[in-house]
Structure formats: C-alpha cells, structure tokens
Short mmCIF file of C-alpha atoms in Angstrom, two decimals:
data_model
loop_
_atom_site.label_atom_id
_atom_site.label_comp_id
_atom_site.label_asym_id
_atom_site.label_seq_id
_atom_site.Cartn_x
_atom_site.Cartn_y
_atom_site.Cartn_z
CA UNK T 25 156.71 -27.43 -9.95
CA UNK T 26 159.18 -30.31 -10.04
CA UNK T 27 158.04 -33.76 -11.00
CA UNK T 28 156.77 -36.03 -8.29
CA UNK T 29 158.54 -38.91 -9.97
CA UNK T 30 161.89 -37.20 -9.86
CA UNK T 31 161.60 -35.88 -6.35
CA UNK T 32 160.01 -38.56 -4.34
CA UNK T 33 158.91 -41.54 -6.30
CA UNK T 34 161.19 -43.85 -4.40
CA UNK T 35 160.05 -42.44 -1.07
CA UNK T 36 156.48 -42.68 -2.25
CA UNK T 37 156.83 -46.28 -3.32
CA UNK T 38 158.81 -47.23 -0.25
CA UNK T 39 155.92 -46.20 1.93
CA UNK T 40 153.54 -48.41 -0.01
CA UNK T 41 154.43 -51.78 1.40
CA UNK T 42 152.01 -53.46 -0.93
CA UNK T 43 151.72 -57.07 -1.85
CA UNK T 44 153.48 -58.09 -4.99
CA UNK T 45 151.11 -58.03 -7.89
CA UNK T 46 148.24 -56.48 -5.97
CA UNK T 47 148.94 -53.03 -7.31
CA UNK T 48 150.21 -54.02 -10.64
CA UNK T 49 150.32 -50.52 -12.08
CA UNK T 50 152.31 -48.97 -9.24
CA UNK T 51 155.63 -50.79 -9.76
CA UNK T 52 155.82 -49.34 -13.27
CA UNK T 53 156.32 -45.95 -11.71
CA UNK T 54 159.63 -47.13 -10.29
CA UNK T 55 161.18 -47.38 -13.71
CA UNK T 56 160.02 -43.99 -14.86
CA UNK T 57 162.51 -41.77 -13.03
CA UNK T 58 165.54 -43.42 -14.58
CA UNK T 59 163.90 -43.43 -17.97
CA UNK T 60 163.15 -39.71 -17.67
CA UNK T 61 166.88 -39.02 -17.80
CA UNK T 62 167.54 -41.11 -20.87
CA UNK T 63 164.46 -41.40 -23.04
CA UNK T 64 163.17 -38.97 -25.61
CA UNK T 65 160.24 -36.66 -25.17
CA UNK T 66 156.64 -37.81 -25.34
CA UNK T 67 154.88 -35.25 -27.54
CA UNK T 68 151.39 -34.65 -26.27
CA UNK T 69 148.32 -32.98 -27.72
CA UNK T 70 145.42 -32.03 -25.48
CA UNK T 71 141.86 -32.15 -26.79
CA UNK T 72 139.56 -30.08 -24.62
CA UNK T 73 141.34 -27.41 -22.62
CA UNK T 74 138.54 -26.14 -20.42
CA UNK T 75 138.83 -26.29 -16.64
CA UNK T 76 139.90 -29.94 -16.37
CA UNK T 77 141.97 -29.97 -19.55
CA UNK T 78 143.99 -26.93 -18.55
CA UNK T 79 144.59 -28.46 -15.12
CA UNK T 80 145.92 -31.61 -16.78
CA UNK T 81 148.08 -29.40 -19.00
CA UNK T 82 149.67 -27.82 -15.93
CA UNK T 83 150.38 -31.25 -14.43
CA UNK T 84 151.83 -32.53 -17.70
CA UNK T 85 154.16 -29.58 -17.98
CA UNK T 86 155.87 -30.63 -14.76
CA UNK T 87 156.86 -34.00 -16.23
CA UNK T 88 160.31 -33.74 -17.81
CA UNK T 89 159.60 -36.27 -20.59
CA UNK T 90 156.54 -34.41 -21.81
CA UNK T 91 156.36 -31.76 -24.47
CA UNK T 92 152.96 -30.21 -25.14
CA UNK T 93 152.93 -29.67 -28.89
CA UNK T 94 149.26 -29.04 -29.66
CA UNK T 95 145.99 -28.08 -28.03
CA UNK T 96 142.46 -28.30 -29.35
CA UNK T 97 139.18 -26.77 -28.27
CA UNK T 98 136.06 -25.49 -29.99
CA UNK T 99 136.07 -22.40 -27.79
CA UNK T 100 138.63 -19.75 -28.78
CA UNK T 101 139.26 -18.26 -25.29
CA UNK T 102 140.15 -21.75 -23.99
CA UNK T 103 142.57 -22.23 -26.85
CA UNK T 104 144.13 -18.85 -26.25
CA UNK T 105 144.51 -19.60 -22.52
CA UNK T 106 146.08 -23.01 -23.16
CA UNK T 107 148.54 -21.65 -25.72
CA UNK T 108 149.52 -18.99 -23.22
CA UNK T 109 150.17 -21.68 -20.57
CA UNK T 110 152.67 -23.31 -22.94
CA UNK T 111 154.38 -19.95 -23.52
CA UNK T 112 153.02 -19.94 -27.04
CA UNK T 113 154.79 -23.17 -28.03
CA UNK T 114 151.69 -25.31 -28.61
CA UNK T 115 149.88 -25.17 -31.93
CA UNK T 116 146.13 -24.62 -31.69
CA UNK T 117 143.31 -26.48 -33.43
CA UNK T 118 139.55 -26.16 -33.34
CA UNK T 119 138.93 -29.53 -34.96
CA UNK T 120 140.38 -32.55 -33.18
CA UNK T 121 140.86 -34.42 -36.48
CA UNK T 122 143.36 -31.75 -37.52
CA UNK T 123 145.30 -32.35 -34.32
CA UNK T 124 145.21 -36.13 -34.86
CA UNK T 125 146.65 -35.61 -38.36
CA UNK T 126 149.84 -34.13 -36.90
CA UNK T 127 152.67 -36.68 -37.14
CA UNK T 128 154.61 -35.11 -34.26
CA UNK T 129 151.86 -35.94 -31.73
CA UNK T 130 152.63 -39.21 -29.93
CA UNK T 131 149.80 -39.14 -27.42
CA UNK T 132 146.60 -37.23 -26.80
CA UNK T 133 144.89 -36.29 -23.58
CA UNK T 134 141.12 -36.07 -23.94
CA UNK T 135 139.26 -33.82 -21.52
CA UNK T 136 136.03 -33.23 -23.36
CA UNK T 137 132.49 -33.98 -22.11
CA UNK T 138 132.04 -37.78 -21.87
CA UNK T 139 129.74 -37.96 -24.88
CA UNK T 140 132.77 -37.29 -27.13
CA UNK T 141 135.15 -39.70 -25.40
CA UNK T 142 134.42 -42.78 -27.49
CA UNK T 143 134.61 -41.18 -30.94
CA UNK T 144 137.74 -39.14 -30.26
CA UNK T 145 139.47 -42.02 -28.47
CA UNK T 146 138.74 -44.51 -31.25
CA UNK T 147 139.84 -42.03 -33.92
CA UNK T 148 143.05 -41.28 -32.03
CA UNK T 149 143.89 -44.95 -31.42
CA UNK T 150 143.05 -45.63 -35.06
CA UNK T 151 145.74 -43.26 -36.28
CA UNK T 152 148.31 -44.68 -33.88
CA UNK T 153 148.14 -42.18 -31.03
CA UNK T 154 148.28 -43.21 -27.38
CA UNK T 155 145.31 -41.92 -25.40
CA UNK T 156 144.73 -40.66 -21.90
CA UNK T 157 140.97 -40.05 -21.64
CA UNK T 158 139.24 -38.48 -18.68
CA UNK T 159 136.68 -40.56 -16.83
CA UNK T 160 134.14 -41.96 -17.50
CA UNK T 161 134.97 -43.96 -20.60
CA UNK T 162 131.66 -43.33 -22.35
CA UNK T 163 127.94 -42.99 -21.79
CA UNK T 164 126.83 -46.23 -23.44
CA UNK T 165 127.85 -49.84 -23.06
CA UNK T 166 128.47 -50.15 -26.79
CA UNK T 167 130.84 -47.19 -26.78
CA UNK T 168 132.79 -48.59 -23.82
CA UNK T 169 133.11 -51.95 -25.56
CA UNK T 170 134.15 -50.26 -28.78
CA UNK T 171 136.93 -48.35 -26.99
CA UNK T 172 138.22 -51.58 -25.45
CA UNK T 173 138.05 -53.38 -28.79
CA UNK T 174 139.89 -50.62 -30.70
CA UNK T 175 142.58 -50.50 -28.00
CA UNK T 176 143.13 -54.25 -28.35
CA UNK T 177 143.21 -54.06 -32.15
CA UNK T 178 145.65 -51.16 -32.32
CA UNK T 179 147.82 -52.11 -29.35
CA UNK T 180 148.12 -48.47 -28.41
CA UNK T 181 148.03 -47.28 -24.80
CA UNK T 182 144.63 -46.31 -23.43
CA UNK T 183 144.31 -45.02 -19.89
CA UNK T 184 141.19 -43.59 -18.25
CA UNK T 185 141.48 -40.80 -15.70
CA UNK T 186 140.42 -42.51 -12.49
CA UNK T 187 143.04 -40.80 -10.37
CA UNK T 188 141.77 -42.18 -7.07
CA UNK T 189 143.42 -45.49 -7.92
CA UNK T 190 146.69 -43.58 -7.43
CA UNK T 191 145.67 -42.06 -4.11
CA UNK T 192 147.88 -43.14 -1.19
CA UNK T 193 144.83 -43.44 1.06
CA UNK T 194 143.17 -45.87 -1.34
CA UNK T 195 146.32 -47.93 -1.66
CA UNK T 196 146.84 -48.12 2.11
CA UNK T 197 143.18 -49.05 2.60
CA UNK T 198 143.55 -51.83 0.04
CA UNK T 199 146.61 -53.05 1.90
CA UNK T 200 144.85 -52.97 5.29
CA UNK T 201 141.87 -54.88 3.91
CA UNK T 202 144.08 -57.51 2.27
CA UNK T 203 145.92 -57.92 5.59
CA UNK T 204 142.58 -58.78 7.19
CA UNK T 205 142.48 -55.78 9.49
CA UNK T 206 138.79 -55.15 8.86
CA UNK T 207 137.84 -58.83 8.71
CA UNK T 208 135.26 -59.84 6.11
CA UNK T 209 134.00 -56.86 4.14
CA UNK T 210 130.23 -56.86 4.36
CA UNK T 211 129.08 -53.35 3.54
CA UNK T 212 130.37 -50.30 1.70
CA UNK T 213 128.85 -46.88 2.05
CA UNK T 214 129.89 -43.81 0.12
CA UNK T 215 128.49 -40.38 -0.40
CA UNK T 216 129.52 -37.28 -2.28
CA UNK T 217 127.58 -34.29 -1.08
CA UNK T 218 128.00 -30.77 -2.43
CA UNK T 219 126.11 -27.57 -2.16
CA UNK T 220 126.47 -25.97 -5.55
CA UNK T 221 124.39 -25.94 -8.69
CA UNK T 222 127.12 -27.11 -11.11
CA UNK T 223 125.81 -24.36 -13.36
CA UNK T 224 128.28 -21.91 -14.89
CA UNK T 225 127.42 -18.44 -16.11
CA UNK T 226 126.91 -18.35 -19.89
CA UNK T 227 127.17 -15.02 -21.67
CA UNK T 228 126.34 -16.43 -25.10
CA UNK T 229 123.11 -18.52 -24.89
CA UNK T 230 124.17 -20.60 -27.90
CA UNK T 231 126.99 -21.99 -25.75
CA UNK T 232 124.71 -23.12 -22.91
CA UNK T 233 125.03 -26.83 -23.68
CA UNK T 234 128.76 -26.79 -24.29
CA UNK T 235 129.47 -24.86 -21.08
CA UNK T 236 126.91 -26.53 -18.82
CA UNK T 237 127.25 -29.96 -20.38
CA UNK T 238 127.07 -31.66 -16.98
CA UNK T 239 123.40 -30.65 -16.76
CA UNK T 240 122.31 -32.39 -19.98
CA UNK T 241 121.76 -36.11 -20.48
CA UNK T 242 123.11 -36.26 -24.02
CA UNK T 243 126.53 -34.99 -22.91
CA UNK T 244 126.85 -36.17 -19.32
CA UNK T 245 126.23 -39.16 -17.12
CA UNK T 246 125.18 -36.83 -14.32
CA UNK T 247 126.13 -37.38 -10.70
CA UNK T 248 126.86 -41.07 -11.17
CA UNK T 249 129.46 -40.35 -13.85
CA UNK T 250 130.94 -37.15 -12.48
CA UNK T 251 131.15 -37.98 -8.77
CA UNK T 252 130.08 -41.51 -7.86
CA UNK T 253 132.28 -43.14 -10.51
CA UNK T 254 135.39 -42.28 -8.46
CA UNK T 255 133.99 -44.26 -5.55
CA UNK T 256 132.72 -47.12 -7.71
CA UNK T 257 136.16 -47.74 -9.20
CA UNK T 258 137.67 -47.91 -5.72
CA UNK T 259 134.92 -50.21 -4.46
CA UNK T 260 135.29 -52.62 -7.39
CA UNK T 261 139.04 -52.69 -6.92
CA UNK T 262 138.98 -53.17 -3.17
CA UNK T 263 136.37 -55.92 -3.38
CA UNK T 264 138.16 -57.48 -6.34
CA UNK T 265 134.81 -57.90 -8.08
CA UNK T 266 132.19 -56.22 -10.21
CA UNK T 267 128.61 -55.68 -9.04
CA UNK T 268 126.05 -58.34 -9.87
CA UNK T 269 123.20 -55.85 -9.95
CA UNK T 270 122.22 -52.29 -9.13
CA UNK T 271 119.08 -50.43 -8.22
CA UNK T 272 118.50 -46.78 -7.42
CA UNK T 273 116.46 -43.64 -7.48
CA UNK T 274 117.18 -40.06 -8.40
CA UNK T 275 115.53 -36.80 -9.24
CA UNK T 276 115.62 -33.04 -9.13
CA UNK T 277 114.43 -31.77 -5.78
CA UNK T 278 116.29 -28.48 -5.40
CA UNK T 279 117.95 -27.08 -8.55
CA UNK T 280 114.82 -26.74 -10.71
CA UNK T 281 116.61 -24.61 -13.29
CA UNK T 282 115.82 -26.49 -16.48
CA UNK T 283 118.54 -29.07 -16.10
CA UNK T 284 118.08 -32.67 -17.22
CA UNK T 285 120.56 -34.51 -15.00
CA UNK T 286 119.53 -35.26 -11.42
CA UNK T 287 120.61 -33.20 -8.43
CA UNK T 288 120.22 -36.17 -6.09
CA UNK T 289 120.75 -39.89 -6.60
CA UNK T 290 120.82 -42.85 -4.30
CA UNK T 291 121.88 -46.27 -5.54
CA UNK T 292 122.67 -49.70 -4.14
CA UNK T 293 125.08 -52.05 -5.87
CA UNK T 294 125.01 -55.72 -4.97
CA UNK T 295 128.35 -57.53 -5.18
CA UNK T 296 129.08 -61.27 -4.93
CA UNK T 297 128.49 -62.76 -1.46
CA UNK T 298 125.75 -60.20 -0.88
CA UNK T 299 128.10 -57.30 -0.18
CA UNK T 300 126.23 -54.03 -0.69
CA UNK T 301 127.60 -50.69 -1.82
CA UNK T 302 125.26 -47.89 -0.82
CA UNK T 303 125.87 -44.55 -2.56
CA UNK T 304 124.30 -41.12 -2.45
CA UNK T 305 125.23 -37.95 -4.29
CA UNK T 306 123.46 -34.65 -3.73
CA UNK T 307 124.01 -31.05 -4.79
CA UNK T 308 122.02 -29.27 -2.09
CA UNK T 309 123.96 -29.96 1.13
CA UNK T 310 127.66 -30.36 1.75
CA UNK T 311 127.67 -31.12 5.48
CA UNK T 312 128.86 -34.73 5.10
CA UNK T 313 131.05 -33.98 2.07
CA UNK T 314 132.93 -36.91 0.57
CA UNK T 315 132.93 -40.14 2.57
CA UNK T 316 133.87 -43.71 1.75
CA UNK T 317 133.25 -46.26 4.48
CA UNK T 318 134.37 -49.88 4.12
CA UNK T 319 132.78 -51.92 6.87
CA UNK T 320 133.98 -55.37 7.85
CA UNK T 321 133.48 -57.82 10.70
CA UNK T 322 136.54 -56.50 12.55
CA UNK T 323 136.69 -52.85 11.60
CA UNK T 324 135.76 -49.89 9.45
CA UNK T 325 137.90 -47.86 7.11
CA UNK T 326 137.00 -44.24 6.47
CA UNK T 327 138.96 -43.60 3.33
CA UNK T 328 138.74 -39.84 3.00
CA UNK T 329 139.94 -39.43 6.58
CA UNK T 330 142.54 -42.20 6.12
CA UNK T 331 141.41 -43.90 9.33
CA UNK T 332 140.78 -47.46 10.47
CA UNK T 333 138.39 -48.03 13.39
CA UNK T 334 138.52 -51.45 15.03
CA UNK T 335 135.32 -53.04 16.32
CA UNK T 336 136.86 -54.24 19.59
CA UNK T 337 138.37 -51.27 21.33
CA UNK T 338 141.02 -51.53 24.01
CA UNK T 339 139.27 -50.59 27.30
CA UNK T 340 140.19 -47.37 29.10
CA UNK T 341 142.56 -47.64 32.10
CA UNK T 342 140.85 -48.90 35.26
CA UNK T 343 141.32 -45.62 37.12
CA UNK T 344 139.48 -43.74 34.33
CA UNK T 345 136.65 -46.21 34.55
CA UNK T 346 136.55 -45.84 38.36
CA UNK T 347 136.40 -42.03 38.16
CA UNK T 348 133.80 -42.27 35.42
CA UNK T 349 131.55 -44.53 37.48
CA UNK T 350 131.91 -42.28 40.58
CA UNK T 351 131.04 -39.22 38.47
CA UNK T 352 128.02 -40.94 36.97
CA UNK T 353 126.74 -41.93 40.44
CA UNK T 354 127.28 -38.41 41.81
CA UNK T 355 125.58 -36.69 38.89
CA UNK T 356 122.71 -39.14 38.83
CA UNK T 357 121.76 -37.92 42.29
CA UNK T 358 121.66 -34.28 41.15
CA UNK T 359 118.24 -33.57 39.62
CA UNK T 360 119.38 -30.82 37.23
CA UNK T 361 122.06 -30.67 34.60
CA UNK T 362 124.22 -33.51 33.39
CA UNK T 363 127.76 -34.76 33.51
CA UNK T 364 128.79 -33.04 30.29
CA UNK T 365 132.40 -32.66 31.44
CA UNK T 366 132.89 -36.35 32.23
CA UNK T 367 136.21 -37.77 31.06
CA UNK T 368 136.27 -39.51 27.71
CA UNK T 369 136.06 -43.23 28.22
CA UNK T 370 136.27 -46.30 26.10
CA UNK T 371 133.05 -45.35 24.29
CA UNK T 372 135.13 -42.92 22.23
CA UNK T 373 136.31 -44.89 19.20
CA UNK T 374 140.04 -44.88 18.65
CA UNK T 375 141.34 -44.73 15.10
CA UNK T 376 144.46 -46.05 13.49
CA UNK T 377 145.79 -43.57 10.95
CA UNK T 378 146.50 -45.29 7.67
CA UNK T 379 148.45 -42.46 6.09
CA UNK T 380 149.77 -40.40 8.99
CA UNK T 381 153.24 -39.12 8.24
CA UNK T 382 153.15 -40.45 4.70
CA UNK T 383 154.06 -38.37 1.69
CA UNK T 384 150.90 -37.83 -0.36
CA UNK T 385 151.61 -36.84 -3.95
CA UNK T 386 148.78 -35.57 -6.13
CA UNK T 387 146.93 -38.60 -7.54
CA UNK T 388 146.34 -36.72 -10.81
CA UNK T 389 150.05 -36.06 -11.14
CA UNK T 390 150.84 -39.71 -10.50
CA UNK T 391 148.28 -41.03 -12.97
CA UNK T 392 149.67 -38.76 -15.68
CA UNK T 393 153.24 -39.79 -14.92
CA UNK T 394 152.11 -43.40 -15.05
CA UNK T 395 150.58 -42.71 -18.46
CA UNK T 396 153.77 -41.11 -19.75
CA UNK T 397 155.76 -44.05 -18.44
CA UNK T 398 153.31 -46.39 -20.12
CA UNK T 399 153.75 -44.57 -23.44
CA UNK T 400 157.54 -44.45 -23.10
CA UNK T 401 157.77 -48.16 -22.46
CA UNK T 402 154.84 -48.96 -24.76
CA UNK T 403 153.41 -51.16 -22.00
CA UNK T 404 149.78 -50.94 -20.93
CA UNK T 405 149.47 -50.50 -17.15
CA UNK T 406 148.21 -53.95 -16.08
CA UNK T 407 144.62 -54.21 -14.85
CA UNK T 408 144.06 -50.44 -14.86
CA UNK T 409 142.06 -50.31 -18.09
CA UNK T 410 139.88 -53.22 -16.98
CA UNK T 411 139.13 -51.47 -13.68
CA UNK T 412 138.24 -48.29 -15.58
CA UNK T 413 136.00 -50.19 -18.00
CA UNK T 414 134.19 -51.98 -15.17
CA UNK T 415 133.59 -48.75 -13.26
CA UNK T 416 132.31 -47.03 -16.40
CA UNK T 417 129.92 -49.90 -17.10
CA UNK T 418 128.72 -49.78 -13.48
CA UNK T 419 127.91 -46.07 -13.92
CA UNK T 420 125.91 -46.80 -17.08
CA UNK T 421 123.97 -49.59 -15.34
CA UNK T 422 123.27 -47.37 -12.32
CA UNK T 423 121.89 -44.61 -14.53
CA UNK T 424 119.77 -47.18 -16.34
CA UNK T 425 118.45 -48.47 -13.01
CA UNK T 426 117.60 -44.94 -11.88
CA UNK T 427 115.91 -44.02 -15.13
CA UNK T 428 113.92 -47.25 -15.46
CA UNK T 429 113.23 -47.70 -11.78
CA UNK T 430 114.34 -51.33 -11.95
CA UNK T 431 117.05 -53.65 -10.77
CA UNK T 432 119.65 -53.87 -13.56
CA UNK T 433 122.00 -56.83 -13.77
CA UNK T 434 125.63 -56.91 -14.91
CA UNK T 435 125.66 -57.73 -18.63
CA UNK T 436 127.06 -60.90 -20.17
CA UNK T 437 130.46 -59.97 -21.53
CA UNK T 438 130.92 -60.28 -25.28
CA UNK T 439 133.27 -57.63 -26.52
CA UNK Y 30 149.76 -8.54 63.81
CA UNK Y 31 150.81 -11.85 65.15
CA UNK Y 32 153.06 -13.97 62.89
CA UNK Y 33 151.78 -17.38 61.85
CA UNK Y 34 154.43 -19.89 62.72
CA UNK Y 35 154.41 -23.21 60.90
CA UNK Y 36 156.64 -25.60 62.74
CA UNK Y 37 158.82 -28.27 61.17
CA UNK Y 38 156.66 -30.90 62.89
CA UNK Y 39 153.53 -29.47 61.23
CA UNK Y 40 155.18 -29.52 57.78
CA UNK Y 41 156.27 -33.12 58.37
CA UNK Y 42 152.75 -34.03 59.49
CA UNK Y 43 151.20 -32.45 56.36
CA UNK Y 44 153.78 -34.28 54.22
CA UNK Y 45 152.80 -37.54 55.88
CA UNK Y 46 149.11 -36.79 55.28
CA UNK Y 47 149.78 -36.09 51.58
CA UNK Y 48 151.85 -39.28 51.39
CA UNK Y 49 148.87 -41.18 52.81
CA UNK Y 50 146.68 -39.60 50.10
CA UNK Y 51 149.14 -40.72 47.40
CA UNK Y 52 149.13 -44.22 48.86
CA UNK Y 53 145.34 -44.15 48.94
CA UNK Y 54 145.14 -43.04 45.31
CA UNK Y 55 147.66 -45.72 44.34
CA UNK Y 56 145.57 -48.36 46.13
CA UNK Y 57 142.44 -47.09 44.37
CA UNK Y 58 144.28 -47.46 41.06
CA UNK Y 59 145.32 -51.02 41.92
CA UNK Y 60 141.80 -51.95 43.06
CA UNK Y 61 140.26 -50.48 39.90
CA UNK Y 62 142.73 -52.49 37.79
CA UNK Y 63 141.59 -55.66 39.57
CA UNK Y 64 137.91 -54.71 39.45
CA UNK Y 65 137.84 -53.62 35.80
CA UNK Y 66 140.33 -56.33 34.75
CA UNK Y 67 142.73 -54.01 32.95
CA UNK Y 68 146.53 -54.06 32.75
CA UNK Y 69 148.98 -53.71 35.68
CA UNK Y 70 151.18 -51.46 33.58
CA UNK Y 71 148.56 -48.78 34.23
CA UNK Y 72 150.07 -48.38 37.72
CA UNK Y 73 152.90 -46.60 35.89
CA UNK Y 74 151.16 -45.18 32.83
CA UNK Y 75 148.43 -43.48 34.84
CA UNK Y 76 150.77 -41.97 37.49
CA UNK Y 77 149.75 -38.38 36.60
CA UNK Y 78 146.10 -39.30 37.24
CA UNK Y 79 147.11 -41.02 40.49
CA UNK Y 80 148.83 -37.86 41.73
CA UNK Y 81 145.92 -35.69 40.64
CA UNK Y 82 143.61 -38.02 42.56
CA UNK Y 83 145.94 -37.77 45.59
CA UNK Y 84 145.62 -33.96 45.37
CA UNK Y 85 141.83 -34.26 45.36
CA UNK Y 86 141.95 -36.60 48.41
CA UNK Y 87 144.25 -34.16 50.21
CA UNK Y 88 141.83 -31.29 49.46
CA UNK Y 89 138.98 -33.39 50.87
CA UNK Y 90 141.07 -34.00 54.02
CA UNK Y 91 141.61 -30.22 54.42
CA UNK Y 92 137.87 -29.58 54.09
CA UNK Y 93 137.11 -32.35 56.59
CA UNK Y 94 139.69 -31.08 59.12
CA UNK Y 95 138.45 -27.47 58.74
CA UNK Y 96 134.90 -28.57 59.43
CA UNK Y 97 136.05 -30.56 62.46
CA UNK Y 98 138.05 -27.53 63.72
CA UNK Y 99 135.03 -25.23 63.28
CA UNK Y 100 132.81 -27.77 65.08
CA UNK Y 101 135.13 -27.91 68.15
CA UNK Y 102 135.56 -24.11 68.09
CA UNK Y 103 131.77 -23.61 68.13
CA UNK Y 104 131.38 -26.26 70.85
CA UNK Y 105 134.06 -24.74 73.14
CA UNK Y 106 132.56 -21.22 72.83
CA UNK Y 107 129.00 -22.33 73.42
CA UNK Y 108 130.02 -24.68 76.24
#
C-alpha cells in the first residue's frame, strides 16, 4: 500500500480549508512528503504486537521513511507473526527493556494494555527514544502527569494515538462549527454501542488476564478508556475547553462472565457555559452504533455520518404543499387506513454533507505519518499532546465518578 | 367491424382541453406560491410536477365526460 502522504497529502490538505492555527498539527503534514525523499530512515521498534500493534506495524510499513527494526511482545506467537510481517527483518524481544537498549532504535510504538503505558513510555523517553503510545495515556492522574513531565524534561517526541483528531469528518465539523454554521454549541451527545462481549477465547488459562485485559480494572479503563475516550478528545477539541465536572453510572447488566469492567456506562460531562456532553457506551446492543451529535442554536452536526442539519429548513415548493394539504384533507375523510404514500414535505430534514466527495485517508495512517514527520523534524506536533492528556484525564475522572457515584471536578493543575 | 374514425377536429379539441389542463395546473402552482409564500422560481423548477398535475386534471376531465356521456345515453334510451 503506498503512503497516503506521498499519494495525496496535498489533495487531502487542499480539501481542508481550515483556519490558520486552528489545526496546528495538520500543516506539519505538508512538509513530510518532500522530507520523505531526502531524509534518512526513522528506525522504529514496536512494543506490543497483538491485534492493535500488528495493525500499526502494517500502517508503518507503508511509510517510506520508516524501517521496523525490532518488535517486542511477551507472547511468542505474536512475536513470530510480527517478525513474519517484516519479512524476518525485525529483531524480536520479550522484554521491552532489551528493545530500549538497542542504539539503532530511534522511536518506539507502544501498543500494550494501558496499565503499562506510563512505565514503558517514561523508560523509553528516558533513554532518548521518541514515543508513539496508543490511547489512553494511562489509568491514573499521577501516571499521566509523569508522562507529561518526562516528555518535557527529555524533549523527546511523545504522541498519543487519538486518531480521530486526524479524521476528515472531525476536521470539517470543527471548521463548520468555527464558521458559526451550528450557532452556539449547547449540547453534545455521543454513544458507542456494540453487541459483543469483548472476550477472546483463551486456550491457556494462565493467559486470561493478558489476553482479556480489557475486562480487568487493573489493566484497562473499561468502556470509558477504550471507546468513549475517542469521543471525549473530539468534544474537548471542538469546544476548545476541558470539562469542569463529570458524573455517571455504570454496571454489568448483560455480560455476567466474571469480568470487572462495566458492560454499560452513561456519563455526563459539564463544560464551561453549562454545555453538557452526554455519553453512553454499551456492549449488548449495536442498533445505534457510533454517533456523535453536536447540537447548536442553528444546527446539528452528526459526525459519523458527516452531516450538518440546519434548524430552519427551506420550505418545500408551494405546489408540493398544496398537493400535501389536498391529500391530507382527502384521507382525513376516509375512516380506514392512512396517507402513508404522501409526498415528502418540509418535515423531512435536509442535510448538508460535510465530507461528500472528499478524499478520506485512514486517520490511523495519518497520525502515524504525522508522528514520523514529528520525529524527523524533531518538532512536537503543537497542541496534540495537550489534547491527548486532557482526554485521558477526563476518562480517569469519569471512571472515578462512576465508581464513587459522585460528581468529580477537574483537578487543579500542578504538573 | 366498424372503424373508429378520429377526426382532425377531435384531436385539436382534445389538444385544447389538455392545454387548458396545463394552464390550470400552472395557475394552481402560481396560486400555491402566493398562498404558501414560496419562491416564483418554482414556476420553472417544478414544471415536471405541473405537467403531472395537468395529466391528472385531464384524466379527471375524461372521467367527468364519460359519466356525462353515459348519463345522456341512459336518458335518451329510457326517454
């Protein structure tokens, strides 16, 4: 697969008629294509090559500047699979410290369960490696702060894998909101509904926790970290703020299989000016799937669908309205049945497509290319790490609110 | 079997009747634009609907004329 940056970066960026400075990490992508022809390779090691890690490996292999030199995992079959994906070129390690000791590794990609993110990230930054770490940053506030502090002290690149910030739909929604198309944002509503247990089959019972880590509180932040965090980071960014407080509930009402993390959560974040973000995540019904609704005084954006609905709709043509009113009068006089075939009228909301006809590169591909560019130029992508930190903290606070059954307030910052 | 002969005058008359239906539909469109306070450009943009409405009016006129013909036929035979 050819690199997105080489094929269509310019086309991709041209379609994003964003305000200068608003998307501060996007313009850096512009420089990357030219650099890819001239600069040396970025030598990457991947720590954790399970399902997500091996997917990242495949994406990285399409970037011309990247050379995968090492992979690490505690599970031998994963290591074997990852080495095979690199045609046997990558060296394999079972201990991440051994990989970090390798002088020919410039950057590491961390795709382990979140409970390991902080320690591996800090160790990697400490020995001078650049780090791309999957979301969320960590499971405790202290760990998140520590990661930020170590990044500042070492000056190395740290990027967190919130790929939705590189999604064309998100960027176009941001643009539409900043242009005032939805008026004053007053309410955000998101949900992420699935119908699967999250449980994977484990042949060796001793590996239960390492395979099904999402189901255990000491390794995972549950639904808030795995699903809702993607929507929190977008909400923070679009509102240009962090939540003041959060409250919520959660529990296990369907998958009673010995898991610890909840299979349903519902939380409400309160932002400045009283803007509410209402989120639900469930694992027992997928009918409504993934939805992000940004509601303002003039319109609503449905992000997943890439649509903008305006509050004041243009009325239907007069002749339609005339026919409609005649039909209604005729059918009202008939005692049975109803006018189910009546023409659509102005009650049908019309949508403006935010991304119709636009090229939509994979957000994961773009975020990795942005990381590589960041490493090549040794420049941290502006604002991106702060957004990732704030979203990770919001997840931690939401889980605290759910577990304590209280309203939890945004902490005083003292990193 | 006797041939049915449609004269040129009959064709012209039917054409005139259809033209009247088109005019009627067009007037209905104009009146609905005034009544519902929409845009005059709809006189052009909704032309397909106007012609479809004219077809419906013409069909109604055929039904009405058939009923009138049957009424006079019944009346002449019974009288």
